[in-house]
PDB file of C-alpha atoms in Angstrom:
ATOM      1  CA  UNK O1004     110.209  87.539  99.632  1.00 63.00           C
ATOM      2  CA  UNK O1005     111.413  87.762  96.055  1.00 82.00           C
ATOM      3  CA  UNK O1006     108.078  87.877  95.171  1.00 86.00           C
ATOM      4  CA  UNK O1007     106.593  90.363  97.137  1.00 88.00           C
ATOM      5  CA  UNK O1008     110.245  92.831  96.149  1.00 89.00           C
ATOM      6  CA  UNK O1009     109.227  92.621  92.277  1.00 93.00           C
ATOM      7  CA  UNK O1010     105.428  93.256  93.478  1.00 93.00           C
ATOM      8  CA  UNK O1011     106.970  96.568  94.884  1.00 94.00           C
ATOM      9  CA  UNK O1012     109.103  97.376  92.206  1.00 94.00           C
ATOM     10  CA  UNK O1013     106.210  96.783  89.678  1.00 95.00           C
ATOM     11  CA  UNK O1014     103.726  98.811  91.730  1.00 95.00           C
ATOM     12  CA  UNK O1015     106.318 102.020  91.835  1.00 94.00           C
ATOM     13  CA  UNK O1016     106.468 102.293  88.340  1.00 96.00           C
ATOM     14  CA  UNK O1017     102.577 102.195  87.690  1.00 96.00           C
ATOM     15  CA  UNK O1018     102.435 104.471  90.388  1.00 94.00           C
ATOM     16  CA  UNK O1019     104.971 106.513  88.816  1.00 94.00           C
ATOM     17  CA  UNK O1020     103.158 106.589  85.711  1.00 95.00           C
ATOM     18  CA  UNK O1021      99.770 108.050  86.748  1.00 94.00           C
ATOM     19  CA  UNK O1022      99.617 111.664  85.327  1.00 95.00           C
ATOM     20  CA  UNK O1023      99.228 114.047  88.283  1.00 94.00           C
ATOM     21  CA  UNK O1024      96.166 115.628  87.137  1.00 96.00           C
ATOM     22  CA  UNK O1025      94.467 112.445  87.604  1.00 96.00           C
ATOM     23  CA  UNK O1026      96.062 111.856  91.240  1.00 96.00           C
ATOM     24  CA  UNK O1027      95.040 115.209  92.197  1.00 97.00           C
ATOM     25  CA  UNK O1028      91.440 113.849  90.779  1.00 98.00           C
ATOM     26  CA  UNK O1029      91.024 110.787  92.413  1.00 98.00           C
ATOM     27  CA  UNK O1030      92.355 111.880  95.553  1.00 98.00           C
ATOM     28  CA  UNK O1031      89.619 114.305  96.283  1.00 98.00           C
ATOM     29  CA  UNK O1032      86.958 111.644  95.514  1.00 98.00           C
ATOM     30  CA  UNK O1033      88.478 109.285  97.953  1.00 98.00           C
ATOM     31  CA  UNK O1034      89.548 112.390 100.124  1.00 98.00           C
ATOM     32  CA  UNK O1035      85.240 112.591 100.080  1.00 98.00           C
ATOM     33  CA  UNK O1036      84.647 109.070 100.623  1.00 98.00           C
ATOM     34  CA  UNK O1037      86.656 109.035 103.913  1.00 98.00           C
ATOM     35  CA  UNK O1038      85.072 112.202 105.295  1.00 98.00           C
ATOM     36  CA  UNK O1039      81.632 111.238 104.938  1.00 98.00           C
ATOM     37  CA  UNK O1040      82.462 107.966 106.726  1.00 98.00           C
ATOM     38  CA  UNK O1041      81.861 106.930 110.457  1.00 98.00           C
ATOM     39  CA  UNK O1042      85.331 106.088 110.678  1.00 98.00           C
ATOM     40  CA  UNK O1043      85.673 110.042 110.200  1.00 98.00           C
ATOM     41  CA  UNK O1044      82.607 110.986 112.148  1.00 98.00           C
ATOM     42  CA  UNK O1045      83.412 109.295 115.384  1.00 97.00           C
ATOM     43  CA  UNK O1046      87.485 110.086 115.740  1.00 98.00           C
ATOM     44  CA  UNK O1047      89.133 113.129 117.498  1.00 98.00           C
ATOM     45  CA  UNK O1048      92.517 112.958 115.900  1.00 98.00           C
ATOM     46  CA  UNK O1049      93.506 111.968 112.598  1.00 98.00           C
ATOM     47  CA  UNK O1050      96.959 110.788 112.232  1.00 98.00           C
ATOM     48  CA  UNK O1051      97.947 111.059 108.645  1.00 98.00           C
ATOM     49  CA  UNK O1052     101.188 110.495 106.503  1.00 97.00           C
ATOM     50  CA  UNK O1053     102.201 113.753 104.093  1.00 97.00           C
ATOM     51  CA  UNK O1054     101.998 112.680 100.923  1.00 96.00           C
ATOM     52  CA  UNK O1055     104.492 112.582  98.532  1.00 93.00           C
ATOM     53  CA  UNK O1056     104.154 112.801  93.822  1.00 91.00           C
ATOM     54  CA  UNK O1057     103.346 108.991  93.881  1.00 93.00           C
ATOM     55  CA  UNK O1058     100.804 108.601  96.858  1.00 95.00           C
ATOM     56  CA  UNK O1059      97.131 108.944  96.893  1.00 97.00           C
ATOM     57  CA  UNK O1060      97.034 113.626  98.236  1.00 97.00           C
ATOM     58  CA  UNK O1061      96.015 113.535 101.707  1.00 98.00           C
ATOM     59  CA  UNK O1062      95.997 117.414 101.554  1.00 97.00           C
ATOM     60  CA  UNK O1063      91.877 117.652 101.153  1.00 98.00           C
ATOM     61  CA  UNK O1064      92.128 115.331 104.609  1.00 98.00           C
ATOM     62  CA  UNK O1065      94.491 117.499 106.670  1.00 98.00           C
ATOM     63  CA  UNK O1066      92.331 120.371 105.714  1.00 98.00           C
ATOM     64  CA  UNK O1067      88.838 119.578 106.556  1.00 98.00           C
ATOM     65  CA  UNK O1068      90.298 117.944 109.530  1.00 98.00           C
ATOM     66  CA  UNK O1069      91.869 121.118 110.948  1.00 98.00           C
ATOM     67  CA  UNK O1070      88.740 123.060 109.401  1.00 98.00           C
ATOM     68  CA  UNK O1071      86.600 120.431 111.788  1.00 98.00           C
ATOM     69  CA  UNK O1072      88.794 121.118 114.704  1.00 98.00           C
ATOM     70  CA  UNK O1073      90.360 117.634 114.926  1.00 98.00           C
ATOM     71  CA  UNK O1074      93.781 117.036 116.261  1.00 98.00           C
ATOM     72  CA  UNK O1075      96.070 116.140 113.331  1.00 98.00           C
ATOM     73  CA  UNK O1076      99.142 114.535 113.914  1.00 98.00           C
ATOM     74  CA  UNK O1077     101.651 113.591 111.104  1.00 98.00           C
ATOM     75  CA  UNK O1078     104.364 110.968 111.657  1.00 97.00           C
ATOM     76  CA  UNK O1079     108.292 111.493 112.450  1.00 94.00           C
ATOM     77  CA  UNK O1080     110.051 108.300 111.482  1.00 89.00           C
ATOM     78  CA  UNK O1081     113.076 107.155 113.798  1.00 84.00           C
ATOM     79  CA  UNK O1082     114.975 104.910 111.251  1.00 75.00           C
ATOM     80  CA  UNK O1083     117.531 103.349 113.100  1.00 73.00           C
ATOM     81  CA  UNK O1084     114.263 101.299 114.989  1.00 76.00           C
ATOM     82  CA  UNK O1085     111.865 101.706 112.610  1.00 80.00           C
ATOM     83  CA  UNK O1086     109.649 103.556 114.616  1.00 90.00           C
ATOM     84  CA  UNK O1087     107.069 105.995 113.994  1.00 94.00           C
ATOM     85  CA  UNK O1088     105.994 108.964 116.310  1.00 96.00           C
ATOM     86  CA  UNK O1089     102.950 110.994 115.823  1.00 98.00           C
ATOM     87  CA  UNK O1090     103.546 114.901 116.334  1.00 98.00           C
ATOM     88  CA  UNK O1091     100.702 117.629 115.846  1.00 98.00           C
ATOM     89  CA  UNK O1092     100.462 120.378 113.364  1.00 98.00           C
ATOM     90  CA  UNK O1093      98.140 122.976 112.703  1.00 97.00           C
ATOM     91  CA  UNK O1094      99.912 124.639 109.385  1.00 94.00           C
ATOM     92  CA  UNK O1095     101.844 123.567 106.527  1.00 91.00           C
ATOM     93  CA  UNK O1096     104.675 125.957 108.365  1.00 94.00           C
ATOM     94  CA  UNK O1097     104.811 123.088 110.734  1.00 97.00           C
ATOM     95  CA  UNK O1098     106.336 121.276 108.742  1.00 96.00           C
ATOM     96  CA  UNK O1099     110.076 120.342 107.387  1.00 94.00           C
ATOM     97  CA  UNK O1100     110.951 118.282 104.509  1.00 92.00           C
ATOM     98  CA  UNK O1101     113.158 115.669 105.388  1.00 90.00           C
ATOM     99  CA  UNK O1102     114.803 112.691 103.790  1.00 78.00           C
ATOM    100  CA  UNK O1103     113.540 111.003 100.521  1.00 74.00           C
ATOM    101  CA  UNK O1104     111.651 114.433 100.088  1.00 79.00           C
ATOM    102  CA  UNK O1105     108.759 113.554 102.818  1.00 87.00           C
ATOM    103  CA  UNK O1106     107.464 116.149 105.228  1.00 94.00           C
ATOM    104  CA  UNK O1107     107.808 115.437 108.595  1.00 95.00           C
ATOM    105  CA  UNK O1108     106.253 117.978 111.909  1.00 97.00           C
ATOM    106  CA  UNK O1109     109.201 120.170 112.779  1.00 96.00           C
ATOM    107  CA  UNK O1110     110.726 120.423 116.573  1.00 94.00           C
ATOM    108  CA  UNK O1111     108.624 121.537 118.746  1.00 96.00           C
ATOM    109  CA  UNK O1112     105.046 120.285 117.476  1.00 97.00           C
ATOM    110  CA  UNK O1113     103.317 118.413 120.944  1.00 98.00           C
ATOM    111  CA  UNK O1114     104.033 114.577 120.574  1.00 98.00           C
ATOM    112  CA  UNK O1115     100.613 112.784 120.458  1.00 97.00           C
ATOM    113  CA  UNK O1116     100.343 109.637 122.585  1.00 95.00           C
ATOM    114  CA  UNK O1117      96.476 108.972 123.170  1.00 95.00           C
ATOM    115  CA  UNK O1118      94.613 107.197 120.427  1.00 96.00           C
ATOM    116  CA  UNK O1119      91.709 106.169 121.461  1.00 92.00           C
ATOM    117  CA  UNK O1120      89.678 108.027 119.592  1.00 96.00           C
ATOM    118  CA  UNK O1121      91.791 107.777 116.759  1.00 98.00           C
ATOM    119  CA  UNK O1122      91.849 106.565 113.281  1.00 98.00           C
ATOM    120  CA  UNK O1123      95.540 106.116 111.536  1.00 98.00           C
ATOM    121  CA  UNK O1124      95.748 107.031 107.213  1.00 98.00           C
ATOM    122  CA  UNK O1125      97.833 104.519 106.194  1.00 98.00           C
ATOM    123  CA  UNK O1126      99.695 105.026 102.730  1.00 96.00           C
ATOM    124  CA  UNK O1127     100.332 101.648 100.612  1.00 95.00           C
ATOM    125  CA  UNK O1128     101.436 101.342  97.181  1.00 96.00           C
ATOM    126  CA  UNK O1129      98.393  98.328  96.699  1.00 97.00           C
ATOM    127  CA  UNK O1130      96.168  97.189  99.187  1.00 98.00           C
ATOM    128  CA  UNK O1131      94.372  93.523  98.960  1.00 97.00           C
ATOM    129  CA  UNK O1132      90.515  93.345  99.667  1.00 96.00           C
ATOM    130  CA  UNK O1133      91.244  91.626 103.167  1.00 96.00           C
ATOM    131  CA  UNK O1134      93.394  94.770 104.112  1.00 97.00           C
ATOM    132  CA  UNK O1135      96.943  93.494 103.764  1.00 97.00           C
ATOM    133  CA  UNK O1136      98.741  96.287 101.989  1.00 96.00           C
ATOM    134  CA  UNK O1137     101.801  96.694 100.044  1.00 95.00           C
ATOM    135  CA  UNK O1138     104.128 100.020 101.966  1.00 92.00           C
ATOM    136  CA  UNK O1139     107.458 101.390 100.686  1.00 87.00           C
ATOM    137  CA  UNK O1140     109.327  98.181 102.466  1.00 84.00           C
ATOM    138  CA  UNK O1141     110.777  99.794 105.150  1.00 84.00           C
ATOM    139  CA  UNK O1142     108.157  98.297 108.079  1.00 89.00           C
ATOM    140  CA  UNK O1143     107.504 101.945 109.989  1.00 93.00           C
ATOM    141  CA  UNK O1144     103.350 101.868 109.653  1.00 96.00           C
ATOM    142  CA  UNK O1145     103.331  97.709 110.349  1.00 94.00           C
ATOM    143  CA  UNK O1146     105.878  98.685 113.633  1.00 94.00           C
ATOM    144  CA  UNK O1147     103.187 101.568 114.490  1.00 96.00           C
ATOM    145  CA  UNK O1148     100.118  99.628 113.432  1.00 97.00           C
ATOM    146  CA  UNK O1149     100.674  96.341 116.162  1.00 95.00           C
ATOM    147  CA  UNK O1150     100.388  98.401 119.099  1.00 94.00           C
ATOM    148  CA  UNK O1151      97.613 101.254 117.493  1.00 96.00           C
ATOM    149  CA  UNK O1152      94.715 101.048 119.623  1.00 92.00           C
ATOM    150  CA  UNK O1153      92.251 103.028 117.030  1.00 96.00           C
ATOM    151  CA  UNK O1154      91.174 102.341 113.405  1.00 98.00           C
ATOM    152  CA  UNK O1155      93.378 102.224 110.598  1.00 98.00           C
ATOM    153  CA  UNK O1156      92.636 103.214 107.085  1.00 98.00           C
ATOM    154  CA  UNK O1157      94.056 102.672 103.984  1.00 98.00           C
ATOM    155  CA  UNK O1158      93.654 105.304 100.880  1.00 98.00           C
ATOM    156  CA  UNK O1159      94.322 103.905  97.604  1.00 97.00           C
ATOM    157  CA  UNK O1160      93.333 103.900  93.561  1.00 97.00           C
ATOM    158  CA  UNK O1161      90.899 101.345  92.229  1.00 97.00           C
ATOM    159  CA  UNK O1162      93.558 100.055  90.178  1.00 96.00           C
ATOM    160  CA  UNK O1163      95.609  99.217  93.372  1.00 97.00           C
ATOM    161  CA  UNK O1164      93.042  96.912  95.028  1.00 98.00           C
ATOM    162  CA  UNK O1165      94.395  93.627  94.438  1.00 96.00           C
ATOM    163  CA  UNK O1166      92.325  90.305  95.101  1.00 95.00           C
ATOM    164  CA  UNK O1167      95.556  88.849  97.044  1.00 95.00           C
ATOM    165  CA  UNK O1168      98.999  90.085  98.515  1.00 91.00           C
ATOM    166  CA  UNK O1169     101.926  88.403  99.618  1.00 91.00           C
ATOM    167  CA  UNK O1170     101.989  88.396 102.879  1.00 90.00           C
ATOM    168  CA  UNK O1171     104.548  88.477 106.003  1.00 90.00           C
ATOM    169  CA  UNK O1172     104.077  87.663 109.413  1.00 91.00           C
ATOM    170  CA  UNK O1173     105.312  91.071 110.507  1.00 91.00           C
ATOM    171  CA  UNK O1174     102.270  92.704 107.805  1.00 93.00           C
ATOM    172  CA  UNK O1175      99.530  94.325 109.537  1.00 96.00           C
ATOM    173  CA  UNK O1176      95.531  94.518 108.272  1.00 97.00           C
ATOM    174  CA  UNK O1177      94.419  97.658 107.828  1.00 98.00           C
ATOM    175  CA  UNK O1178      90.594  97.700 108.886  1.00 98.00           C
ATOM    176  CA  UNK O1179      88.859  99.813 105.918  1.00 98.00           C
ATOM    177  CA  UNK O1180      90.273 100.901 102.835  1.00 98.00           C
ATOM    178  CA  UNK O1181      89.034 104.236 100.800  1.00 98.00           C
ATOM    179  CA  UNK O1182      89.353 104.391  97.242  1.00 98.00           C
ATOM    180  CA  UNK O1183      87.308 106.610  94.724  1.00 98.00           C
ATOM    181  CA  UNK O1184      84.933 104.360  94.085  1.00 98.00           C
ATOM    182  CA  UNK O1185      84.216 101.968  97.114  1.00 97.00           C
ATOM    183  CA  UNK O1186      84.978 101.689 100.356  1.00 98.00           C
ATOM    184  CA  UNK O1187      86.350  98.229 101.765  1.00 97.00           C
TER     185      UNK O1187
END
């Protein structure tokens, strides 16, 4: 556990550290990478976190989505259970910055609840080449991931792939992982 808490306190600085011009950057490339893939190709709905200065921009994502006419759901986080609800938008007006400055669908949006043609974006601040992933340490996407029925994809930096993670028994796999260079 100590381990895997210096891991995460490591990883926020380098994270930290990458000038936004090049986040902006590599995000589109990876943004690319995922739509071109089957992953993309076969869903309906695309449930994707809002990203936030230190996280790989899902913004080129949530706009070729709505552009293709997929469903795009963003999640609402109940903390007290660590829970994670998925709740559509259409518009950035849909949305309501909450706590810890993340966006969140404001009241109102329709509550998504069918995911079987689904694939989840799942933000990490490393991700291992098996698909174990490093989050923010607060559990939401490994509560959400156990009972997900569709495919879950990580987005990350080159420089984030590492060859191992410390691992938990309450960590969930993604099942691909995008970066700007290869896809896992």
């Amino acid at each position: 556990m100590t381990e895997k808490k210096e891991l995460r306190r490591r990883l926020r600085q380098e994270r930290r550290a990458v000038p936004n011009k090049n986040r902006i950057e590599l995000s589109q490339r990876i943004a690319e990478r995922f739509l071109r893939s089957d992953e993309y190709a076969k869903c309906d709905t695309v449930l994707v976190f809002i990203s936030t200065r230190i996280e790989v921009d899902t913004s080129p994502i949530i706009s070729r989505a709505l552009e293709d006419g997929k469903i795009v759901a963003a999640p609402k986080c109940k903390n007290e259970q660590r829970l994670m609800e998925f709740y559509r938008f259409e518009k950035e007006d849909d949305l309501e910055k909450v706590r810890f400055d993340i966006f969140e669908p404001k009241q109102g949006c329709e509550k998504i609840e069918d995911f079987t043609h689904a694939v989840c974006i799942v933000p990490g601040l490393a991700f291992d080449v098996s698909g174990q992933r490093m989050g923010f340490g607060r559990g939401f996407y490994d509560t959400f991931l156990r009972g997900f029925s569709g495919v879950s994809c990580g987005v990350c930096f080159d420089e984030f792939i590492l060859d191992k993670m410390p691992v938990e028994d309450t960590d969930v796999p993604v099942n691909a992982i995008f970066t700007q260079s290869k896809t896992i």
